[in-house]
PDB file of C-alpha atoms in Angstrom:
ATOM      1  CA  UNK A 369       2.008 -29.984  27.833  1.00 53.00           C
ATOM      2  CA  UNK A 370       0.449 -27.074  29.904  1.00 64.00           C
ATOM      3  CA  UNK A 371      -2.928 -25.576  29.998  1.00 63.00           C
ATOM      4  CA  UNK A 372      -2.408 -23.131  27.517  1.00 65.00           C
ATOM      5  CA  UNK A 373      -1.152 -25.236  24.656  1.00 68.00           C
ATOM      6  CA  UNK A 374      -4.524 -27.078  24.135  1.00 80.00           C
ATOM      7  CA  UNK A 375      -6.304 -26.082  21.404  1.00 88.00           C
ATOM      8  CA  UNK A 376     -10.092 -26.080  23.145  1.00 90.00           C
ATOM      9  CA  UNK A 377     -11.890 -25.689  20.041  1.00 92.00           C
ATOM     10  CA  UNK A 378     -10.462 -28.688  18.907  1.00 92.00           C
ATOM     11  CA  UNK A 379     -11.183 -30.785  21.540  1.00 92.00           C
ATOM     12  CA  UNK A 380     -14.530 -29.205  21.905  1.00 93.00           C
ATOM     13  CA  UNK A 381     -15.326 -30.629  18.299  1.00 93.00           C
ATOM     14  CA  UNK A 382     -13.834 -33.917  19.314  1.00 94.00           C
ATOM     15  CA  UNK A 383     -16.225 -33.906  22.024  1.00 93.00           C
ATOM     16  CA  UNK A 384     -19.359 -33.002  20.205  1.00 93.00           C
ATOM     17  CA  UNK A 385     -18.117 -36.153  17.361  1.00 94.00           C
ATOM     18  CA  UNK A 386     -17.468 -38.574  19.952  1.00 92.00           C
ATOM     19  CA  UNK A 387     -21.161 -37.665  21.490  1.00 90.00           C
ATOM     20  CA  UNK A 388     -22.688 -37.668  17.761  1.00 89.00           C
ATOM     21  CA  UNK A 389     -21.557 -40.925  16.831  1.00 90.00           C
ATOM     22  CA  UNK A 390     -22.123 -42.485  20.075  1.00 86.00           C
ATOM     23  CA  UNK A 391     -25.867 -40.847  20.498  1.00 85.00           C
ATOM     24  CA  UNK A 392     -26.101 -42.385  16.930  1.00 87.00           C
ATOM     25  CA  UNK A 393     -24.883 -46.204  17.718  1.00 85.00           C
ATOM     26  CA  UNK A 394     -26.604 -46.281  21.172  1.00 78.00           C
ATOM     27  CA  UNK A 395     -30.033 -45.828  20.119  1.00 74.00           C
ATOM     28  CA  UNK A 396     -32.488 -44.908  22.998  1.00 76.00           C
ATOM     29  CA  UNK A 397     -30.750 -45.654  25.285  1.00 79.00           C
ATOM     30  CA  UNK A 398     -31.717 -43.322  28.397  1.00 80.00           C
ATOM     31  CA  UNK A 399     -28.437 -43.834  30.042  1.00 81.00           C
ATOM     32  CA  UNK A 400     -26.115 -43.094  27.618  1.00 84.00           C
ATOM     33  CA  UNK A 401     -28.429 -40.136  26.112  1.00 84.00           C
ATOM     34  CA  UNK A 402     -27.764 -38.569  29.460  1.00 86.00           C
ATOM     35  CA  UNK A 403     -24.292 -38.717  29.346  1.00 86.00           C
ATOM     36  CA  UNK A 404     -24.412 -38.037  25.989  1.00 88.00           C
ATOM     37  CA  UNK A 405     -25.938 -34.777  26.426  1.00 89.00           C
ATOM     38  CA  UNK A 406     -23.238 -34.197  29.570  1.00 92.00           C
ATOM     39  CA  UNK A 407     -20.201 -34.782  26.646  1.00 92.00           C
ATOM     40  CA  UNK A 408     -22.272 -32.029  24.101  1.00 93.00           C
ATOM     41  CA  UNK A 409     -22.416 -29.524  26.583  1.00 95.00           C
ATOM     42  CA  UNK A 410     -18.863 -30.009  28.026  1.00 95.00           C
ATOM     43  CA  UNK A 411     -17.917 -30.042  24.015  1.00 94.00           C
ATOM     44  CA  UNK A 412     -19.937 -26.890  23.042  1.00 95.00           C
ATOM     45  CA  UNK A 413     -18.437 -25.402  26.721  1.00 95.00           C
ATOM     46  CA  UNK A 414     -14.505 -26.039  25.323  1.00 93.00           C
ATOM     47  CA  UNK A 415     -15.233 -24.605  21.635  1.00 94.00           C
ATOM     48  CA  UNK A 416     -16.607 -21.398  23.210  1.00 95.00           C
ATOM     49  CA  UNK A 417     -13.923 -20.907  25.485  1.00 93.00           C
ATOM     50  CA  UNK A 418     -11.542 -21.555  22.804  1.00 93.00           C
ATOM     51  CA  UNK A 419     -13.666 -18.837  20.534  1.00 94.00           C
ATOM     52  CA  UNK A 420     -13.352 -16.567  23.190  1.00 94.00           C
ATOM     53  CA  UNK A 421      -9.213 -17.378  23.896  1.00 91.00           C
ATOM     54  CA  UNK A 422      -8.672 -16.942  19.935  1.00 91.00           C
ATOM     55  CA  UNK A 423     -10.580 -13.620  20.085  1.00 94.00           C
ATOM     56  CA  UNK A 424      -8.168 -12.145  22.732  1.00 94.00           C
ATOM     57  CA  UNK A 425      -5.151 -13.404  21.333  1.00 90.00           C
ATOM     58  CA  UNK A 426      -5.898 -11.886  18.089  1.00 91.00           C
ATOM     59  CA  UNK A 427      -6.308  -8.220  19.748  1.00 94.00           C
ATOM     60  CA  UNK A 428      -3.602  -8.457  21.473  1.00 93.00           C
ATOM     61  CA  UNK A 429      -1.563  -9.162  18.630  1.00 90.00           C
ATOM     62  CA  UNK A 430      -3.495  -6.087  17.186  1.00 91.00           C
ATOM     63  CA  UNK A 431      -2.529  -4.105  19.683  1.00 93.00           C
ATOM     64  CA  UNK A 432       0.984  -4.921  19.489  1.00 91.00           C
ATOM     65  CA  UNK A 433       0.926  -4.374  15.781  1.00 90.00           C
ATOM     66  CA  UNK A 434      -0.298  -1.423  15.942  1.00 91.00           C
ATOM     67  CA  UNK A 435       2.433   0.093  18.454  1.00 92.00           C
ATOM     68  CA  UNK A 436       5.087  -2.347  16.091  1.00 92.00           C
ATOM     69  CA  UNK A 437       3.834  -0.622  13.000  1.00 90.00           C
ATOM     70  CA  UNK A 438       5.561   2.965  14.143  1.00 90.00           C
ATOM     71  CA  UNK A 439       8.324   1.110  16.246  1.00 92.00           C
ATOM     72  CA  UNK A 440       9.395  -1.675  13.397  1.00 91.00           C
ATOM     73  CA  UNK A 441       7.541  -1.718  10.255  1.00 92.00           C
ATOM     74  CA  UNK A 442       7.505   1.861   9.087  1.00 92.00           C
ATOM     75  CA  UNK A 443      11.594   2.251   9.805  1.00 93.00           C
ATOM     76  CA  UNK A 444      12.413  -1.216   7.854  1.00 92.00           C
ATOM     77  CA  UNK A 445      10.372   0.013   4.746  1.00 91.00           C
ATOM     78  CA  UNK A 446      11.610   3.479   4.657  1.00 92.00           C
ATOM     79  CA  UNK A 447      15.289   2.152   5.123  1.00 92.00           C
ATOM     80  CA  UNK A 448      14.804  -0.592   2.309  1.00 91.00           C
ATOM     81  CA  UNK A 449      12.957   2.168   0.020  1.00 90.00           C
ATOM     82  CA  UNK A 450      15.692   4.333   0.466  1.00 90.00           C
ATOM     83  CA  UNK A 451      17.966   1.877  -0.507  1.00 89.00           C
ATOM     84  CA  UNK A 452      16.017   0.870  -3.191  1.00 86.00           C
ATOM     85  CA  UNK A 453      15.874   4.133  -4.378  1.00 86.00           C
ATOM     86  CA  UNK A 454      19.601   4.067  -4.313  1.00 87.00           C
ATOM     87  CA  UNK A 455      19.905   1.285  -6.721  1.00 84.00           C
ATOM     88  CA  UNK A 456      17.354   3.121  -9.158  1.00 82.00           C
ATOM     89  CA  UNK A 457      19.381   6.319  -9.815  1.00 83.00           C
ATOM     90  CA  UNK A 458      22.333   3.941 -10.374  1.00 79.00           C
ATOM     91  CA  UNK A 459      20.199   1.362 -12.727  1.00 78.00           C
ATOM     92  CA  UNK A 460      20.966   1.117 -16.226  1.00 78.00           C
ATOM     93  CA  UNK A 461      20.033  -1.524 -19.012  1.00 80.00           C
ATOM     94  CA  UNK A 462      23.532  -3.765 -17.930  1.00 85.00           C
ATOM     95  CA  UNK A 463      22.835  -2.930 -14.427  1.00 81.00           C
ATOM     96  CA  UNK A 464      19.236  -4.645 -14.005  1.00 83.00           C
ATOM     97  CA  UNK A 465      20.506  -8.084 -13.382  1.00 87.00           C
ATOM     98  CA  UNK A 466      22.508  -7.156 -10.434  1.00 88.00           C
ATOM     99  CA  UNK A 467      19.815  -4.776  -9.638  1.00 86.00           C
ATOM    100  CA  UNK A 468      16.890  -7.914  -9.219  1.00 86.00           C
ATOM    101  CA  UNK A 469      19.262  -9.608  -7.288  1.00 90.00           C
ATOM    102  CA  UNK A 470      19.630  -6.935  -4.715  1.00 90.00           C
ATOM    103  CA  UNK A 471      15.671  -6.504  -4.501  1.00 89.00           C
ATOM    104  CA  UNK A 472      16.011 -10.332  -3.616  1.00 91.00           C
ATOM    105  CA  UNK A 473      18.717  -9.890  -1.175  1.00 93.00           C
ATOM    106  CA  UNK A 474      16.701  -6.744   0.030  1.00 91.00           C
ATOM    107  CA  UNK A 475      13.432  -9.043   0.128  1.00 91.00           C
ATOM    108  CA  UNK A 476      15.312 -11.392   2.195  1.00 93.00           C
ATOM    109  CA  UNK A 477      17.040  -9.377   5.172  1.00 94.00           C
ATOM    110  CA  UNK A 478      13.776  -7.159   5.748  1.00 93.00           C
ATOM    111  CA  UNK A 479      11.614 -10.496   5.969  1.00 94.00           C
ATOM    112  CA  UNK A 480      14.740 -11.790   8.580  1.00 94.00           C
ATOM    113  CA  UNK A 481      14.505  -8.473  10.433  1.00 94.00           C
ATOM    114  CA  UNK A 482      10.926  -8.641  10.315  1.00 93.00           C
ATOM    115  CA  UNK A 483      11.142 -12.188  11.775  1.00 93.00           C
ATOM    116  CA  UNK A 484      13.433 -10.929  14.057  1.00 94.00           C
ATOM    117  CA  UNK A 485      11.441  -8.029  15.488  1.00 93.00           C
ATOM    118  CA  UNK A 486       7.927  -9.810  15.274  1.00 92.00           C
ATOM    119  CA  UNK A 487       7.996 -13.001  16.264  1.00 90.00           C
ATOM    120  CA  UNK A 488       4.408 -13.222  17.005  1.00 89.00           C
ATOM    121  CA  UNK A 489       3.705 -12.686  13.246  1.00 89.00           C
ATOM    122  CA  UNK A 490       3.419 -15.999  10.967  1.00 90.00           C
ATOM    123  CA  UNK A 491       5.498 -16.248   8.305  1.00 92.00           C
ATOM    124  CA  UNK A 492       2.695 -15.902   6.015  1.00 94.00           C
ATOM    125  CA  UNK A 493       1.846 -12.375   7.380  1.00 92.00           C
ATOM    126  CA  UNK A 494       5.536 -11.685   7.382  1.00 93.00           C
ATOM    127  CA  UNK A 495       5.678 -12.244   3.779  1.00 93.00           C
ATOM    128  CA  UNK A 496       2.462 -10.416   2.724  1.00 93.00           C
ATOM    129  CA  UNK A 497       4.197  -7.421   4.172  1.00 92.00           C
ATOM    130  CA  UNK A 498       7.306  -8.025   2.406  1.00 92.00           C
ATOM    131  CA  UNK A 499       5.443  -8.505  -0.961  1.00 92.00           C
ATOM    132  CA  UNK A 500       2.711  -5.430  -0.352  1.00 92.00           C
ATOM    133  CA  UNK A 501       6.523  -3.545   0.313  1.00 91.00           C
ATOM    134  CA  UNK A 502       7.736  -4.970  -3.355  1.00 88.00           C
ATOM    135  CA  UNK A 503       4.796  -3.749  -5.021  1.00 89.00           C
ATOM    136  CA  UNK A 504       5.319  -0.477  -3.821  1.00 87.00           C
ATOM    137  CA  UNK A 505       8.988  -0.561  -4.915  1.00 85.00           C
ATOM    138  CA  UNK A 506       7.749  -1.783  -8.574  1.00 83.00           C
ATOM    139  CA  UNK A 507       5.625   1.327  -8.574  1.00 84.00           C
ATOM    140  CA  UNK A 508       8.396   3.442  -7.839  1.00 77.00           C
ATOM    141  CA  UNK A 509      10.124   1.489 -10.837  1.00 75.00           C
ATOM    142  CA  UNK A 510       7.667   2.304 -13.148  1.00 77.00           C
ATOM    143  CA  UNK A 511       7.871   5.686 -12.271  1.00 74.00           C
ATOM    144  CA  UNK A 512      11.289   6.079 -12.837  1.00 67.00           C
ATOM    145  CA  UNK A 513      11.352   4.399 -16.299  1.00 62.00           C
ATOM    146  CA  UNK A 514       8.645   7.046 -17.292  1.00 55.00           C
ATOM    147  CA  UNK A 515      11.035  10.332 -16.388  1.00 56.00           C
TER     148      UNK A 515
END
C-alpha cells in the first residue's frame, strides 16, 4: 500500500471517533484529555489534507476533460450520430426491431471506447454520457417520425 492510496479523510474521521468515544469513556481524566486532544487535531489535520487532495484531483480530471471533450467525446458522438442517422433513413415499421438493437449495440461500443479513451472517468459518468447521447438520438427520432 503506498502513500497515495490512503484515503485521509477516512482515517481522519476514524481518528476524530476513536478520540470521541475515548474522551467520552475516560471521563476527566487530564492525561488522556491531552492526548485526546493530540488524536482530534492529528484527525481534523488528515480530513483537511484529504479535502484538499480530493479538490485537486477533481480539477485535474477537469482539466483533462475538458481537452478530452474536443479530442474524444465530441468525435465518438458525431460518429455514432452519424450512424444513427444512417439507420433512420433506412427505418421502417419491420425495420425497428433490428433498428433498437443496433442503438444497443451502438450504446455499447461508444461506452467501451469511452472506457477505453477515459479511464479516469467512473463508469457511472461514462454512462451518463452515453445516456445524455441517447436522448439526443431519441430527439432526432422524433423528429424524423414528424417529416
Amino acid at each position: 500500500m503506498q502513500l497515495k492510496d490512503i484515503d485521509f479523510k477516512l482515517v481522519g474521521g476514524i481518528l476524530l471517533m476513536i478520540a470521541i468515544i475515548t474522551y467520552v469513556v475516560a471521563g476527566d481524566n487530564e492525561t488522556l484529555t491531552f492526548v485526546v486532544s493530540i488524536i482530534v487535531m492529528l484527525g481534523l489535520v488528515l480530513c483537511i489534507v484529504g479535502i484538499v487532495e480530493t479538490m485537486i484531483k477533481s480539477k485535474k480530471e477537469n482539466e483533462l476533460l475538458e481537452k478530452d471533450i474536443d479530442r474524444v467525446i465530441q468525435p465518438l458522438v458525431t460518429k455514432y450520430s452519424n450512424y444513427n442517422k444512417e439507420l433512420i433513413k433506412n427505418l421502417t415499421e419491420e425495420k425497428y426491431p433490428e433498428y433498437v438493437e443496433e442503438r444497443k449495440k451502438i450504446n455499447k461500443e461508444m461506452e467501451k471506447e469511452l472506457t477505453e479513451q477515459i479511464p479516469y472517468l467512473t463508469s457511472k459518468e461514462i454512462k451518463l454520457i452515453v445516456i445524455e447521447f441517447n436522448r439526443n438520438q431519441d430527439e432526432l427520432l422524433k423528429n424524423n417520425d414528424n417529416q
